[in-house]
Amino acid sequence: MFITALKEAIFIGIPALLLFGPVTGLILNGYEIIVDWQRPILLTLVVMVGRFLVSLGSSTEKGKHILESFSRKRSANVSVSTTQTTLPPLAIAGILCVAALLPFFLGNYWLNVLILALIYVLLGLGLNIVVGLAGLLDLGFVAFYAVGAYGFALGHEYLGLGFWTAIPFGAGLAACFGAVLGFPVLRMHGDYLAIVTLGFGEIIRLVLNNWMSFTGGPNGVSAPLPTFFGMEFTSRAKQGGVPYHEVLGPIIGIDYSRSARYIFVYLILLIVVSLMVIFVVRLKNMPIGRAWEALREDEIACRSLGINHVTVKLSAFSMGAMVGGIGGVFFAASQGFVNPTSFTFFESALILAIVVLGGLGSTIGVITAAVLLTILPELLRDFSDYRVLIFGLAMVMMMVWRPRGLLKIRRPAFKLGRSA
Amino acid sequence: MDPYIIGQQLVNGLILGAIYGLIAIGYTMVYGIIGMINFAHGEIYMISAYLTAIFLATLSMVGIDSVFFALTLTLALAILFTGLYGWAVERIAYRPLRGSTRLAPLISAIGMSLVLQNYIRLSQGARNQGVPAVMEGGFRIPPSGSEQFIQITNIQLVIVVVAVLSMAALTYIMQRTSLGRSCRATQQDIVMAQLLGVNTDRIISIVFVIGASMGAVAGVLVSLNYGSFDFHVGFVTGIKAFTAAVLGGIGSLPGAMLGGVVLGLSESFFSGFVNTDYKDVFAFSILVLVLIFRPSGLLGTPEVEKV
Amino acid sequence: MLTVSELSMRFGGIQALKDVHFSVPEQSITALIGPNGAGKTTVFNCVTGFYRATSGTIRLAATEGGHYDLIKILGTPFQSSDLLNPTAFAHRLYYKLFGGSHQVTRRGVARTFQNVRLFREMTVVENLLVAQHQQLNRNVLAGLFNAKSYLTSEKRALEKARRWLNAFDLLDDANRLAGELPYGHQRRLEIARAMCTDPRIICLDEPAAGLNPNETDELNGLIRMLRDQHGVTVLLIEHDMSLVMDISDHVVVLDHGEVIASGDPWEIQNNPTVLEAYLGVEEESGETE
């Protein structure tokens, strides 16, 4: 038993050493090589010890039991119940209160991190409609995020749009983009759709990058700061309004603070995110949401029931795009500036990672994943280099072990009378 | 239009096309056999570019000076090690997902692609890497002193020769050997092949290794030609090679080669005569248009949906 | 009710169907039988719009007189004559963009599948609600604000689901996941789900496959119930000859993509051509039971 475990460890060690050897052991330095023989050996040892422990574990009863809990679960863990949320209302109210009060105790840096986290929640919710509910893999989601952000920035520059008009404008524009791009594309099946959306995402970024005269190219465009009933959150008015401390100062006695604009954006974002969560949760139990999930389960059966798969997919696609567009408007408003580097494929992959790690289709999971994935890297600065590597590994591992997410999936139960 | 410029773009396009074709083979073979897009294939090509630089530098460090010998050895080593990476990717990220939903392997592939990119970035550094110009010179048509000419470098000749040789070798393997027969049988009907005693898991592994080896050849050739690369190169080249595979008809080997050449030529003419900035947009647009209007590509057969 | 004439279907070089013609009378039970590979499911796929036939016509009588052309609905290639005839062009464009098998269902043709296709990770009730998608209030705003029209439409849908579950004896499974039901229940659920689309004709693809004799008997009763109580026309493919001979009013026999006989069950049983085509099939049907 011990010997077999050792054998298996060596068996896996040889390819591991060959894989790690040249890439981690021979480091390019110009046209020269620096030899670092420790790294590959260390990595190989990690793999071998892991394999050894697993082999050893699977030969004892207790070990088997532990390994069993890590084994692959193909079918989802589903429960049917009449309650709709997994959290009691009191807990939700508590979380909201804490979230609303948080910005007043934080510096600008962390405030920005929180704003970003909320934007990712919004993007995660949007992509979750497309990938989690409708089962359409969209690898170019960042395109709609870009449309929202640029819609606000360029809309201000050319049409004089303000922040409040930009929200519906950005949302509508992104939804239109989604519909126009989606219509021809949504007829094709899963894998092709993924690649085509990826292509679209890149096309939009490249156009933003190269159309100097309209978008400012790599230099980007500036976006105005948000206002609230004519109040501006700067020390001096720049957009023809009044600075907020001149209005509110006499009434409630507050002075100008540099974090005011961030607090303002954060609070608005918090409200929008809460509304969006309600919206998405409600959607799931409406005919359209049911049709999305049915489409994910079996497209052919859907067609046999008179459901036009193209328009139903299209509704999911443009609904997701709309949410992404709103996220983009807030991104532009909080940064005060947009350029194409914020909209690379990596960003799409990150949003996808949020949806996958949160568990496809789970709203609570997506919110948790979005917050964790933006805040953890800030806390663990030392590991920031390894951030993406870990995301990638986590995505692979999720697909291998828990393709339907870590949380229990709940489905609504219906009360039916026994007799007519 | 100037015939020399057209000729030059023709040469550049063919070179580019040969590279795309080589990488496209990896996409097309994997798609043909298990019906999934191996999204991490672009990264395999990127790893091969790094391995080329590493092996060339190592060989010159241990004192191998003969260019021919160094190049052949590098090519062989790159194929070997990149093939190993192809094998490992399939074992880790795809095999456990067999029989899962359609979405799972794609997401896993994207995860793998992120992992490979950052694995290289962390172990080799984020800066640009390069390969010294090991082979210089070339010739011009017409040969002497004229103002206008078409330039063909020796490396470009090597690229064409190596690409044609490897494609010929692959065609031979697939058409004439029992291994190729098993591959084609598995592609036709995986369950039936299994019933007839083909070890389909092994065949799928081999297909990944073959695809990776072809990507490795492309990686070596590109590094020699352009000299410089970073850990991002796999992404854009990967999508373009996938475009080539789709253009030729995914699942078809001659299709991949044809698609590569067509895409290489059109991209080269587009950037030569229309606009260089938008050449990637042009390639991606081709991808989108082909998938919308002719998803079966130039040589593929239309899929019949199973109800 | 349904008239199929000169129906041909080619896949690449293979001629799967050749001049298939038959008609299904209103409120009848018609069985489509034939040896394996005779093209029965291909006929089904053509009738329900999953395949576009290479040539021929499939007409479905409309309730208000006249008939629908079930092939045109799938979207046909543009013709040069369309240039002169803008209405024909507009029709063709519309069906090209929005046509497809779902449009066939909306005309009153429902179907089930040989290998049951349920929404496995949704509950039984949800399966039936999805089937009523077309009849529901799908307005997102109405749903968001719980508008009265939305609530009544949902209520009506639930009531209809309850009725069909009751009819198919599935009420106890209402809130279970479709994928975890026993196989026989899944088969019944699929028919119930198809019935929720309010079809006038329902196409059952081997409804008794995999059922035990008791369940087959129950199914027999259910199919009769559909016709007698709900006025639905039934077209079915079946290998179980005793079931076919027992419930069909009309039998069509296919072999090698061609109709070799049609008539009432007694005629078919005594038709020498059919016996020839079926020689040796007796044992096969014994296996499936």
PDB file of C-alpha atoms in Angstrom, chain C residues 21-224:
ATOM      1  CA  HIS C  21     -47.867  10.358 -48.554  1.00  0.00           C
ATOM      2  CA  PHE C  22     -50.545   9.761 -45.979  1.00  0.00           C
ATOM      3  CA  SER C  23     -53.258  11.679 -44.258  1.00  0.00           C
ATOM      4  CA  VAL C  24     -54.436  11.790 -40.695  1.00  0.00           C
ATOM      5  CA  PRO C  25     -58.203  12.172 -40.244  1.00  0.00           C
ATOM      6  CA  GLU C  26     -59.484  14.501 -37.556  1.00  0.00           C
ATOM      7  CA  GLN C  27     -59.880  12.990 -34.059  1.00  0.00           C
ATOM      8  CA  SER C  28     -58.308   9.723 -35.052  1.00  0.00           C
ATOM      9  CA  ILE C  29     -55.400   7.742 -33.697  1.00  0.00           C
ATOM     10  CA  THR C  30     -53.010   7.059 -36.533  1.00  0.00           C
ATOM     11  CA  ALA C  31     -49.962   4.854 -36.079  1.00  0.00           C
ATOM     12  CA  LEU C  32     -46.808   5.061 -38.122  1.00  0.00           C
ATOM     13  CA  ILE C  33     -45.020   1.720 -38.063  1.00  0.00           C
ATOM     14  CA  GLY C  34     -42.150   0.102 -39.861  1.00  0.00           C
ATOM     15  CA  PRO C  35     -38.880  -1.698 -39.250  1.00  0.00           C
ATOM     16  CA  ASN C  36     -35.937   0.132 -37.682  1.00  0.00           C
ATOM     17  CA  GLY C  37     -34.445   2.736 -39.993  1.00  0.00           C
ATOM     18  CA  ALA C  38     -37.592   2.944 -42.108  1.00  0.00           C
ATOM     19  CA  GLY C  39     -37.705   6.725 -41.643  1.00  0.00           C
ATOM     20  CA  LYS C  40     -40.520   7.056 -39.110  1.00  0.00           C
ATOM     21  CA  THR C  41     -38.772   9.561 -36.896  1.00  0.00           C
ATOM     22  CA  THR C  42     -37.643  11.488 -39.965  1.00  0.00           C
ATOM     23  CA  VAL C  43     -41.290  11.843 -40.978  1.00  0.00           C
ATOM     24  CA  PHE C  44     -42.031  13.107 -37.470  1.00  0.00           C
ATOM     25  CA  ASN C  45     -39.220  15.587 -37.618  1.00  0.00           C
ATOM     26  CA  CYS C  46     -40.483  16.893 -40.936  1.00  0.00           C
ATOM     27  CA  VAL C  47     -44.068  17.181 -39.713  1.00  0.00           C
ATOM     28  CA  THR C  48     -43.071  18.946 -36.491  1.00  0.00           C
ATOM     29  CA  GLY C  49     -40.662  21.259 -38.275  1.00  0.00           C
ATOM     30  CA  PHE C  50     -37.335  20.032 -36.956  1.00  0.00           C
ATOM     31  CA  TYR C  51     -36.209  19.080 -40.449  1.00  0.00           C
ATOM     32  CA  ARG C  52     -37.079  20.987 -43.563  1.00  0.00           C
ATOM     33  CA  ALA C  53     -38.206  18.449 -46.137  1.00  0.00           C
ATOM     34  CA  THR C  54     -36.332  18.480 -49.427  1.00  0.00           C
ATOM     35  CA  SER C  55     -39.580  18.452 -51.375  1.00  0.00           C
ATOM     36  CA  GLY C  56     -43.266  17.715 -50.987  1.00  0.00           C
ATOM     37  CA  THR C  57     -45.995  19.326 -48.945  1.00  0.00           C
ATOM     38  CA  ILE C  58     -47.307  18.991 -45.412  1.00  0.00           C
ATOM     39  CA  ARG C  59     -50.655  20.660 -44.873  1.00  0.00           C
ATOM     40  CA  LEU C  60     -52.434  21.120 -41.607  1.00  0.00           C
ATOM     41  CA  ALA C  61     -56.125  22.020 -41.671  1.00  0.00           C
ATOM     42  CA  ALA C  62     -56.738  25.331 -39.936  1.00  0.00           C
ATOM     43  CA  THR C  63     -59.615  25.701 -37.495  1.00  0.00           C
ATOM     44  CA  GLU C  64     -61.155  28.544 -39.454  1.00  0.00           C
ATOM     45  CA  GLY C  65     -61.031  26.609 -42.743  1.00  0.00           C
ATOM     46  CA  GLY C  66     -58.174  26.535 -45.197  1.00  0.00           C
ATOM     47  CA  HIS C  67     -54.831  25.068 -44.239  1.00  0.00           C
ATOM     48  CA  TYR C  68     -51.300  25.918 -43.142  1.00  0.00           C
ATOM     49  CA  ASP C  69     -48.292  24.985 -45.213  1.00  0.00           C
ATOM     50  CA  LEU C  70     -45.987  23.553 -42.548  1.00  0.00           C
ATOM     51  CA  ILE C  71     -42.893  23.693 -44.742  1.00  0.00           C
ATOM     52  CA  LYS C  72     -43.201  27.338 -45.704  1.00  0.00           C
ATOM     53  CA  ILE C  73     -43.291  28.266 -42.024  1.00  0.00           C
ATOM     54  CA  LEU C  74     -39.755  26.969 -41.580  1.00  0.00           C
ATOM     55  CA  GLY C  75     -38.378  29.544 -43.964  1.00  0.00           C
ATOM     56  CA  THR C  76     -37.714  28.669 -47.582  1.00  0.00           C
ATOM     57  CA  PRO C  77     -34.945  30.046 -49.819  1.00  0.00           C
ATOM     58  CA  PHE C  78     -35.682  33.223 -51.723  1.00  0.00           C
ATOM     59  CA  GLN C  79     -36.816  32.767 -55.308  1.00  0.00           C
ATOM     60  CA  SER C  80     -36.260  35.061 -58.245  1.00  0.00           C
ATOM     61  CA  SER C  81     -40.034  35.496 -58.588  1.00  0.00           C
ATOM     62  CA  ASP C  82     -40.030  37.200 -55.180  1.00  0.00           C
ATOM     63  CA  LEU C  83     -38.477  40.254 -56.764  1.00  0.00           C
ATOM     64  CA  LEU C  84     -41.754  40.923 -58.592  1.00  0.00           C
ATOM     65  CA  ASN C  85     -43.985  40.003 -55.728  1.00  0.00           C
ATOM     66  CA  PRO C  86     -43.280  42.046 -52.612  1.00  0.00           C
ATOM     67  CA  THR C  87     -45.863  40.253 -50.415  1.00  0.00           C
ATOM     68  CA  ALA C  88     -44.368  36.856 -51.158  1.00  0.00           C
ATOM     69  CA  PHE C  89     -40.951  38.328 -50.464  1.00  0.00           C
ATOM     70  CA  ALA C  90     -42.102  39.805 -47.160  1.00  0.00           C
ATOM     71  CA  HIS C  91     -43.604  36.486 -46.124  1.00  0.00           C
ATOM     72  CA  ARG C  92     -40.466  34.626 -46.959  1.00  0.00           C
ATOM     73  CA  LEU C  93     -38.326  37.174 -45.138  1.00  0.00           C
ATOM     74  CA  TYR C  94     -40.542  36.963 -42.068  1.00  0.00           C
ATOM     75  CA  TYR C  95     -40.341  33.185 -41.922  1.00  0.00           C
ATOM     76  CA  LYS C  96     -36.602  33.292 -42.617  1.00  0.00           C
ATOM     77  CA  LEU C  97     -36.127  35.540 -39.618  1.00  0.00           C
ATOM     78  CA  PHE C  98     -38.721  34.246 -37.195  1.00  0.00           C
ATOM     79  CA  GLY C  99     -39.828  30.899 -38.617  1.00  0.00           C
ATOM     80  CA  GLY C 100     -38.930  27.499 -37.286  1.00  0.00           C
ATOM     81  CA  SER C 101     -40.314  24.503 -35.488  1.00  0.00           C
ATOM     82  CA  HIS C 102     -41.799  26.674 -32.725  1.00  0.00           C
ATOM     83  CA  GLN C 103     -44.129  28.220 -35.309  1.00  0.00           C
ATOM     84  CA  VAL C 104     -45.359  24.734 -36.224  1.00  0.00           C
ATOM     85  CA  THR C 105     -46.197  24.089 -32.576  1.00  0.00           C
ATOM     86  CA  ARG C 106     -48.102  27.360 -32.410  1.00  0.00           C
ATOM     87  CA  ARG C 107     -50.252  26.154 -35.305  1.00  0.00           C
ATOM     88  CA  GLY C 108     -51.356  23.250 -33.101  1.00  0.00           C
ATOM     89  CA  VAL C 109     -48.821  20.455 -33.615  1.00  0.00           C
ATOM     90  CA  ALA C 110     -47.231  19.174 -30.403  1.00  0.00           C
ATOM     91  CA  ARG C 111     -44.749  16.358 -30.041  1.00  0.00           C
ATOM     92  CA  THR C 112     -42.800  14.157 -27.659  1.00  0.00           C
ATOM     93  CA  PHE C 113     -39.390  12.625 -28.211  1.00  0.00           C
ATOM     94  CA  GLN C 114     -38.081   9.108 -28.523  1.00  0.00           C
ATOM     95  CA  ASN C 115     -35.565   9.702 -25.747  1.00  0.00           C
ATOM     96  CA  VAL C 116     -37.562  11.784 -23.284  1.00  0.00           C
ATOM     97  CA  ARG C 117     -36.548  15.443 -23.303  1.00  0.00           C
ATOM     98  CA  LEU C 118     -37.601  17.057 -20.052  1.00  0.00           C
ATOM     99  CA  PHE C 119     -36.192  20.095 -18.287  1.00  0.00           C
ATOM    100  CA  ARG C 120     -34.559  17.793 -15.812  1.00  0.00           C
ATOM    101  CA  GLU C 121     -33.447  20.316 -13.245  1.00  0.00           C
ATOM    102  CA  MET C 122     -36.775  22.091 -13.098  1.00  0.00           C
ATOM    103  CA  THR C 123     -39.784  20.900 -11.180  1.00  0.00           C
ATOM    104  CA  VAL C 124     -42.690  19.076 -12.785  1.00  0.00           C
ATOM    105  CA  VAL C 125     -44.951  22.127 -12.456  1.00  0.00           C
ATOM    106  CA  GLU C 126     -42.332  24.366 -13.972  1.00  0.00           C
ATOM    107  CA  ASN C 127     -42.074  22.013 -16.929  1.00  0.00           C
ATOM    108  CA  LEU C 128     -45.780  22.494 -17.544  1.00  0.00           C
ATOM    109  CA  LEU C 129     -45.574  26.257 -17.038  1.00  0.00           C
ATOM    110  CA  VAL C 130     -42.814  26.561 -19.620  1.00  0.00           C
ATOM    111  CA  ALA C 131     -45.054  24.738 -22.067  1.00  0.00           C
ATOM    112  CA  GLN C 132     -47.681  27.440 -21.611  1.00  0.00           C
ATOM    113  CA  HIS C 133     -45.189  30.213 -22.332  1.00  0.00           C
ATOM    114  CA  GLN C 134     -47.058  31.427 -25.392  1.00  0.00           C
ATOM    115  CA  GLN C 135     -50.357  31.789 -23.536  1.00  0.00           C
ATOM    116  CA  LEU C 136     -48.941  33.689 -20.554  1.00  0.00           C
ATOM    117  CA  ASN C 137     -48.584  37.353 -19.803  1.00  0.00           C
ATOM    118  CA  ARG C 138     -44.917  37.749 -20.625  1.00  0.00           C
ATOM    119  CA  ASN C 139     -44.706  41.467 -19.995  1.00  0.00           C
ATOM    120  CA  VAL C 140     -41.690  41.987 -17.751  1.00  0.00           C
ATOM    121  CA  LEU C 141     -43.069  45.190 -16.223  1.00  0.00           C
ATOM    122  CA  ALA C 142     -46.417  43.567 -15.441  1.00  0.00           C
ATOM    123  CA  GLY C 143     -44.551  40.750 -13.722  1.00  0.00           C
ATOM    124  CA  LEU C 144     -42.267  43.098 -11.844  1.00  0.00           C
ATOM    125  CA  PHE C 145     -45.138  45.084 -10.346  1.00  0.00           C
ATOM    126  CA  ASN C 146     -47.443  42.110  -9.858  1.00  0.00           C
ATOM    127  CA  ALA C 147     -50.058  43.562 -12.187  1.00  0.00           C
ATOM    128  CA  LYS C 148     -53.470  41.966 -11.981  1.00  0.00           C
ATOM    129  CA  SER C 149     -53.352  40.613 -15.522  1.00  0.00           C
ATOM    130  CA  TYR C 150     -50.046  38.944 -14.705  1.00  0.00           C
ATOM    131  CA  LEU C 151     -51.324  37.348 -11.516  1.00  0.00           C
ATOM    132  CA  THR C 152     -54.464  35.998 -13.153  1.00  0.00           C
ATOM    133  CA  SER C 153     -52.461  34.661 -16.074  1.00  0.00           C
ATOM    134  CA  GLU C 154     -50.078  32.853 -13.705  1.00  0.00           C
ATOM    135  CA  LYS C 155     -53.003  31.516 -11.727  1.00  0.00           C
ATOM    136  CA  ARG C 156     -54.719  30.238 -14.831  1.00  0.00           C
ATOM    137  CA  ALA C 157     -51.487  28.544 -15.908  1.00  0.00           C
ATOM    138  CA  LEU C 158     -51.140  26.817 -12.560  1.00  0.00           C
ATOM    139  CA  GLU C 159     -54.737  25.651 -12.752  1.00  0.00           C
ATOM    140  CA  LYS C 160     -54.171  24.247 -16.201  1.00  0.00           C
ATOM    141  CA  ALA C 161     -50.999  22.508 -15.027  1.00  0.00           C
ATOM    142  CA  ARG C 162     -52.959  21.028 -12.141  1.00  0.00           C
ATOM    143  CA  ARG C 163     -55.629  19.754 -14.524  1.00  0.00           C
ATOM    144  CA  TRP C 164     -53.158  17.987 -16.760  1.00  0.00           C
ATOM    145  CA  LEU C 165     -51.203  16.559 -13.842  1.00  0.00           C
ATOM    146  CA  ASN C 166     -54.452  15.213 -12.521  1.00  0.00           C
ATOM    147  CA  ALA C 167     -55.371  13.725 -15.876  1.00  0.00           C
ATOM    148  CA  PHE C 168     -51.994  11.977 -16.095  1.00  0.00           C
ATOM    149  CA  ASP C 169     -51.974  10.946 -12.449  1.00  0.00           C
ATOM    150  CA  LEU C 170     -48.874  12.971 -11.636  1.00  0.00           C
ATOM    151  CA  LEU C 171     -50.217  15.279  -8.933  1.00  0.00           C
ATOM    152  CA  ASP C 172     -48.076  13.664  -6.238  1.00  0.00           C
ATOM    153  CA  ASP C 173     -44.945  14.480  -8.190  1.00  0.00           C
ATOM    154  CA  ALA C 174     -45.891  18.128  -8.807  1.00  0.00           C
ATOM    155  CA  ASN C 175     -43.042  19.663  -6.835  1.00  0.00           C
ATOM    156  CA  ARG C 176     -40.360  17.109  -7.581  1.00  0.00           C
ATOM    157  CA  LEU C 177     -37.581  17.622 -10.080  1.00  0.00           C
ATOM    158  CA  ALA C 178     -38.488  16.198 -13.455  1.00  0.00           C
ATOM    159  CA  GLY C 179     -35.131  14.442 -13.726  1.00  0.00           C
ATOM    160  CA  GLU C 180     -35.641  12.401 -10.576  1.00  0.00           C
ATOM    161  CA  LEU C 181     -39.026  10.911 -11.524  1.00  0.00           C
ATOM    162  CA  PRO C 182     -39.268   7.218 -12.411  1.00  0.00           C
ATOM    163  CA  TYR C 183     -39.000   6.588 -16.109  1.00  0.00           C
ATOM    164  CA  GLY C 184     -42.682   5.795 -16.654  1.00  0.00           C
ATOM    165  CA  HIS C 185     -43.686   9.050 -14.978  1.00  0.00           C
ATOM    166  CA  GLN C 186     -41.229  10.973 -17.138  1.00  0.00           C
ATOM    167  CA  ARG C 187     -42.879   9.561 -20.250  1.00  0.00           C
ATOM    168  CA  ARG C 188     -46.307  10.624 -19.012  1.00  0.00           C
ATOM    169  CA  LEU C 189     -45.035  14.033 -17.953  1.00  0.00           C
ATOM    170  CA  GLU C 190     -43.684  14.622 -21.431  1.00  0.00           C
ATOM    171  CA  ILE C 191     -47.105  13.981 -22.950  1.00  0.00           C
ATOM    172  CA  ALA C 192     -48.786  16.171 -20.328  1.00  0.00           C
ATOM    173  CA  ARG C 193     -46.311  18.917 -21.096  1.00  0.00           C
ATOM    174  CA  ALA C 194     -46.986  18.673 -24.817  1.00  0.00           C
ATOM    175  CA  MET C 195     -50.727  18.879 -24.097  1.00  0.00           C
ATOM    176  CA  CYS C 196     -50.210  22.169 -22.243  1.00  0.00           C
ATOM    177  CA  THR C 197     -49.482  23.841 -25.584  1.00  0.00           C
ATOM    178  CA  ASP C 198     -53.159  23.245 -26.524  1.00  0.00           C
ATOM    179  CA  PRO C 199     -52.393  21.168 -29.595  1.00  0.00           C
ATOM    180  CA  ARG C 200     -54.936  19.918 -32.077  1.00  0.00           C
ATOM    181  CA  ILE C 201     -52.656  17.109 -33.153  1.00  0.00           C
ATOM    182  CA  ILE C 202     -50.072  15.439 -30.952  1.00  0.00           C
ATOM    183  CA  CYS C 203     -47.206  13.372 -32.331  1.00  0.00           C
ATOM    184  CA  LEU C 204     -45.926  10.707 -29.932  1.00  0.00           C
ATOM    185  CA  ASP C 205     -42.561   9.185 -30.766  1.00  0.00           C
ATOM    186  CA  GLU C 206     -42.509   5.670 -29.283  1.00  0.00           C
ATOM    187  CA  PRO C 207     -44.481   6.529 -26.156  1.00  0.00           C
ATOM    188  CA  ALA C 208     -44.396   2.951 -24.853  1.00  0.00           C
ATOM    189  CA  ALA C 209     -40.654   2.400 -25.248  1.00  0.00           C
ATOM    190  CA  GLY C 210     -39.177   1.238 -21.968  1.00  0.00           C
ATOM    191  CA  LEU C 211     -42.517   0.848 -20.203  1.00  0.00           C
ATOM    192  CA  ASN C 212     -43.617  -2.354 -18.491  1.00  0.00           C
ATOM    193  CA  PRO C 213     -46.888  -4.064 -19.607  1.00  0.00           C
ATOM    194  CA  ASN C 214     -48.906  -2.381 -16.842  1.00  0.00           C
ATOM    195  CA  GLU C 215     -47.646   1.050 -17.738  1.00  0.00           C
ATOM    196  CA  THR C 216     -48.307   0.325 -21.397  1.00  0.00           C
ATOM    197  CA  ASP C 217     -51.897  -0.494 -20.547  1.00  0.00           C
ATOM    198  CA  GLU C 218     -52.244   2.785 -18.664  1.00  0.00           C
ATOM    199  CA  LEU C 219     -50.753   4.616 -21.605  1.00  0.00           C
ATOM    200  CA  ASN C 220     -53.268   2.970 -23.874  1.00  0.00           C
ATOM    201  CA  GLY C 221     -56.054   4.415 -21.743  1.00  0.00           C
ATOM    202  CA  LEU C 222     -54.433   7.854 -21.640  1.00  0.00           C
ATOM    203  CA  ILE C 223     -54.072   8.069 -25.411  1.00  0.00           C
ATOM    204  CA  ARG C 224     -57.715   7.130 -25.854  1.00  0.00           C
TER     205      ARG C 224
END
